[in-house]
Amino acid sequence: MTKRNPDRRVLRGPTSDIFTRVATVARNLWWSWNPDAQRLFAALDPPLWEASGHNPLRVLELLSPERRETLAGDERFTALLADVEQQLAAYLGARTWLARRGTARQKRARIAYFCAEFALHESLPMYAGGLGVLAGDHLKSASDLGIPLVGVGLLYRNGYYRQELLVDGATRPVYPRHDFARLPIVDTGVAVDVPLARRNVKAKVWQATVGRVPLYLLDCDLPDNRPADRAITQRLYGGDQETRIAQEIVLGVGGVRALRALGYDITVFHLNEGHAAFCNVERLRHLLAARLSRKVALQRVRESSVFTTHTPVPAGHDRFPPALLLRYLGPMLADVDLPPEELLALGRENPADRKEPFCMTVLALRTSARCNGVSRLHGAVSREMWMRVYHARKPGDVPIGHITNGVHSETWLAPEIRPLYDKYLRPRWVGAGPEDDWWKRVDRIPLGELWSARRALRARLVQFVRQRLRYQLERRCEPASELLAALRTFDEDALTIGFARRFATYKRAPLIFSNPRRLAAILGDPSRPVQIVFAGKAHPADREGQALAQRIYRMARDAGFRGRVALIEDYDMHVGRVLTSGCDLWLNNPLRPQEASGTSGMKPPLHGGLNCSILDGWWPEAYDRRNGWAIPEHADAPSRTVQDRREAEALYDLLEGEIVPEFYRRDRRGLPLRWLARMQASLRTVCPVFNTHRMLSEYLELYVPENA
Ligand SMILES: *Cc1c(COP(=O)(O)O)cnc(C)c1O
């Protein structure tokens, strides 16, 4: 983008010192989707790389003088460094898809993407779950495709909590304090004033660099601020309603001011989830202050805004008491022509109802001309859900469309399987566009090699599970007999099922334990063993969600499931990568239609993993009977309990009748031919479609409508 890039200074630093050069690579998060760059950081000091949570700047800081000396004289290391530097330069210099295929108007656009969380890598833990992963993957694809976009978010001092489970399985949230000097971010030198109630709060603007895309993160933990205000950006989704509204004002109002201060002339504002919707209040204020009429100002804001809603679950939509909202935003709007009732009306489904709380989703819908849900089904559910906002008589009249989510393929692709694809599919990652499809060549991969890759990834997962269980048991000071048992957990050749996502209640993590006897029989068959690995955190205040984690914790220790069920603590992007690449089958059993999209199920197919899911979220668009399984829904059941039980029985039926037999039916070479055919179908149908390159090309049409 046209703008002085504060990171240039760093990029041009002295090149004589190899560790300065490594740090330079570490400051562009491009490395988070480049396996050679990660190999380079690991080579600095493999145990430190693991112990630091894959944080290259931390490894550099802790590197011993002896190790530095060894590395400086290690030609393989310096050659790898030169190769990685060359790859980064080639990436940044490549002619992008947009440069080749974009229209003049698309190239002129300047898009700002606002989100409360971004998941770029486990070493920058500013995310809670799927929303953040989607936002991180959005930036990465925008960078790959050359879409002129900048991200705006918050920098949290303690990030999101780390989950430790106590001996009884109860959650103990741990909040690490992040030292920003060890994160891949630089100080832009810019700070903005954010009006909060009757006071001003300062927010400092940091920049992370994601390939070509800058991500600006606001931070209130400054000596100039009162202690209570310093805590605004302490925790992601922490604190009470006041903290929440303050955070959202810093994100929305502060974010717009930061972009102005940095010199951007933004043409499109994308509000990713309602958290960011105060962005449009600040823009409205700005136009009103320039003496535009309310009608024209609102029109301008609407035309330049895109809003994506992410959940049909009511608790997922922020609602603030009117008095709280007026207290926080009133003073900032005192000088412009936006009376309190008009402001409140923007956030109410029924503007005439003076008691109705102020809803951030409604604000975003009313101030954005282009709105979308995140799967075809979620689009339809959203149209029904928000009819009142539009005075619509039928859902079809509600102007909410859909763009189905995707994943950034290179981020989620296990390095171990890349050589196989390089050999047979010949992918061209750098400079590729959404229409490039190398997955259609999947038949060229010899079945024996495809199966070997699957087995190798599963074996790596099994080792990882044992290691993590051992660490968890040691931390809880459990007896040696438990440790020994942990080392025998899982079998490298057994059908491996994965379930990892936030432990929100509608996702029903423990559903498969509905009938423990029937499940134990499936898992415990000595000739056809099955094993399940779980991971997930609940929202820190969600007791019910934490109870689900506890239920699974107990099941994993139950005599009937010992060695066949494992729960990995502290689900993060690293755990996510190992699980989604290692499992044969990815299980998803939400209460339909509450899973707006879901993206974790798009990750296993990149490795030949198969989905077994309720037809919710993205799955109805992908499922074709050959590329996985659909769990029959029993929405007509007389109660939730009965529905849960029936859907669990339907899952057992599938496991017993199709999944387990197909996995274990082998030919003379030991290959499960029917299973492999499903793997091929999954690779061919899921990977080229359910990725963020395709998703971004669709968002581009919302950003720059060509026939507008
Ligand atoms: C992919 C991913 C998610 C999203 O999972 P859903 O199935 O969409 O809920 C959440 N957290 C992490 C760490 C992920 O990698």
PDB file of N, CA and C and ligand atoms in Angstrom, residues 127-130 133 412 500-502 507 571-573 576 595 598-601 603, ligand 1:
ATOM      1  N   TYR A 127      -5.683 -14.729  20.124  1.00  0.00           N
ATOM      2  CA  TYR A 127      -6.884 -15.306  19.525  1.00  0.00           C
ATOM      3  C   TYR A 127      -7.506 -16.323  20.478  1.00  0.00           C
ATOM      4  N   ALA A 128      -8.819 -16.554  20.291  1.00  0.00           N
ATOM      5  CA  ALA A 128      -9.521 -17.540  21.110  1.00  0.00           C
ATOM      6  C   ALA A 128      -9.922 -18.748  20.282  1.00  0.00           C
ATOM      7  N   GLY A 129     -10.245 -18.564  19.030  1.00  0.00           N
ATOM      8  CA  GLY A 129     -10.741 -19.705  18.258  1.00  0.00           C
ATOM      9  C   GLY A 129     -10.964 -19.371  16.801  1.00  0.00           C
ATOM     10  N   GLY A 130     -12.043 -19.952  16.273  1.00  0.00           N
ATOM     11  CA  GLY A 130     -12.289 -19.916  14.838  1.00  0.00           C
ATOM     12  C   GLY A 130     -12.328 -18.516  14.227  1.00  0.00           C
ATOM     13  N   VAL A 133      -8.771 -17.407  13.799  1.00  0.00           N
ATOM     14  CA  VAL A 133      -8.099 -18.201  12.765  1.00  0.00           C
ATOM     15  C   VAL A 133      -8.542 -17.718  11.386  1.00  0.00           C
ATOM     16  N   TRP A 412      -1.924 -24.468   7.032  1.00  0.00           N
ATOM     17  CA  TRP A 412      -2.411 -25.683   7.682  1.00  0.00           C
ATOM     18  C   TRP A 412      -1.817 -26.959   7.108  1.00  0.00           C
ATOM     19  N   ALA A 500     -11.520 -31.226  17.847  1.00  0.00           N
ATOM     20  CA  ALA A 500     -10.875 -30.082  18.505  1.00  0.00           C
ATOM     21  C   ALA A 500     -11.529 -28.811  18.024  1.00  0.00           C
ATOM     22  N   ARG A 501     -12.021 -28.058  18.954  1.00  0.00           N
ATOM     23  CA  ARG A 501     -12.623 -26.757  18.668  1.00  0.00           C
ATOM     24  C   ARG A 501     -12.955 -26.139  20.016  1.00  0.00           C
ATOM     25  N   ARG A 502     -13.416 -24.884  20.024  1.00  0.00           N
ATOM     26  CA  ARG A 502     -13.820 -24.290  21.287  1.00  0.00           C
ATOM     27  C   ARG A 502     -14.877 -25.190  21.924  1.00  0.00           C
ATOM     28  N   LYS A 507     -21.598 -27.164  20.379  1.00  0.00           N
ATOM     29  CA  LYS A 507     -20.741 -28.061  19.612  1.00  0.00           C
ATOM     30  C   LYS A 507     -20.762 -29.493  20.161  1.00  0.00           C
ATOM     31  N   TYR A 571      -5.656 -26.117  23.673  1.00  0.00           N
ATOM     32  CA  TYR A 571      -5.787 -26.108  22.209  1.00  0.00           C
ATOM     33  C   TYR A 571      -5.296 -24.780  21.649  1.00  0.00           C
ATOM     34  N   ASP A 572      -4.331 -24.849  20.766  1.00  0.00           N
ATOM     35  CA  ASP A 572      -3.876 -23.638  20.072  1.00  0.00           C
ATOM     36  C   ASP A 572      -3.558 -24.004  18.629  1.00  0.00           C
ATOM     37  N   MET A 573      -2.956 -23.092  17.882  1.00  0.00           N
ATOM     38  CA  MET A 573      -2.731 -23.370  16.462  1.00  0.00           C
ATOM     39  C   MET A 573      -1.772 -24.540  16.260  1.00  0.00           C
ATOM     40  N   GLY A 576      -3.668 -27.601  16.923  1.00  0.00           N
ATOM     41  CA  GLY A 576      -4.591 -27.695  15.791  1.00  0.00           C
ATOM     42  C   GLY A 576      -3.914 -28.283  14.560  1.00  0.00           C
ATOM     43  N   GLU A 595     -23.752 -24.037  14.047  1.00  0.00           N
ATOM     44  CA  GLU A 595     -22.362 -23.875  13.593  1.00  0.00           C
ATOM     45  C   GLU A 595     -22.392 -23.052  12.314  1.00  0.00           C
ATOM     46  N   GLY A 598     -17.705 -23.201  10.682  1.00  0.00           N
ATOM     47  CA  GLY A 598     -16.728 -24.185  11.106  1.00  0.00           C
ATOM     48  C   GLY A 598     -15.637 -24.173  10.058  1.00  0.00           C
ATOM     49  N   THR A 599     -14.388 -24.211  10.506  1.00  0.00           N
ATOM     50  CA  THR A 599     -13.298 -24.300   9.532  1.00  0.00           C
ATOM     51  C   THR A 599     -12.354 -25.441   9.854  1.00  0.00           C
ATOM     52  N   SER A 600     -12.427 -25.982  11.082  1.00  0.00           N
ATOM     53  CA  SER A 600     -11.430 -27.005  11.413  1.00  0.00           C
ATOM     54  C   SER A 600     -11.547 -28.196  10.471  1.00  0.00           C
ATOM     55  N   GLY A 601     -12.768 -28.498  10.026  1.00  0.00           N
ATOM     56  CA  GLY A 601     -12.965 -29.640   9.126  1.00  0.00           C
ATOM     57  C   GLY A 601     -12.373 -29.445   7.736  1.00  0.00           C
ATOM     58  N   LYS A 603      -9.309 -28.497   7.340  1.00  0.00           N
ATOM     59  CA  LYS A 603      -7.862 -28.720   7.475  1.00  0.00           C
ATOM     60  C   LYS A 603      -7.463 -30.181   7.245  1.00  0.00           C
TER      61      LYS A 603
HETATM   62  C1  LIG B   1      -9.308 -24.163  12.903  1.00  0.00           C
HETATM   63  C2  LIG B   1      -9.286 -23.757  14.323  1.00  0.00           C
HETATM   64  C3  LIG B   1     -10.468 -23.368  14.977  1.00  0.00           C
HETATM   65  C4  LIG B   1     -11.815 -23.378  14.311  1.00  0.00           C
HETATM   66  O1  LIG B   1     -12.480 -24.579  14.570  1.00  0.00           O
HETATM   67  P1  LIG B   1     -14.051 -24.747  14.303  1.00  0.00           P
HETATM   68  O2  LIG B   1     -14.258 -26.131  13.895  1.00  0.00           O
HETATM   69  O3  LIG B   1     -14.393 -23.784  13.211  1.00  0.00           O
HETATM   70  O4  LIG B   1     -14.741 -24.406  15.545  1.00  0.00           O
HETATM   71  C5  LIG B   1     -10.388 -22.971  16.307  1.00  0.00           C
HETATM   72  N1  LIG B   1      -9.219 -22.946  16.962  1.00  0.00           N
HETATM   73  C6  LIG B   1      -8.071 -23.313  16.367  1.00  0.00           C
HETATM   74  C7  LIG B   1      -6.798 -23.269  17.148  1.00  0.00           C
HETATM   75  C8  LIG B   1      -8.063 -23.735  15.036  1.00  0.00           C
HETATM   76  O5  LIG B   1      -6.912 -24.082  14.468  1.00  0.00           O
END
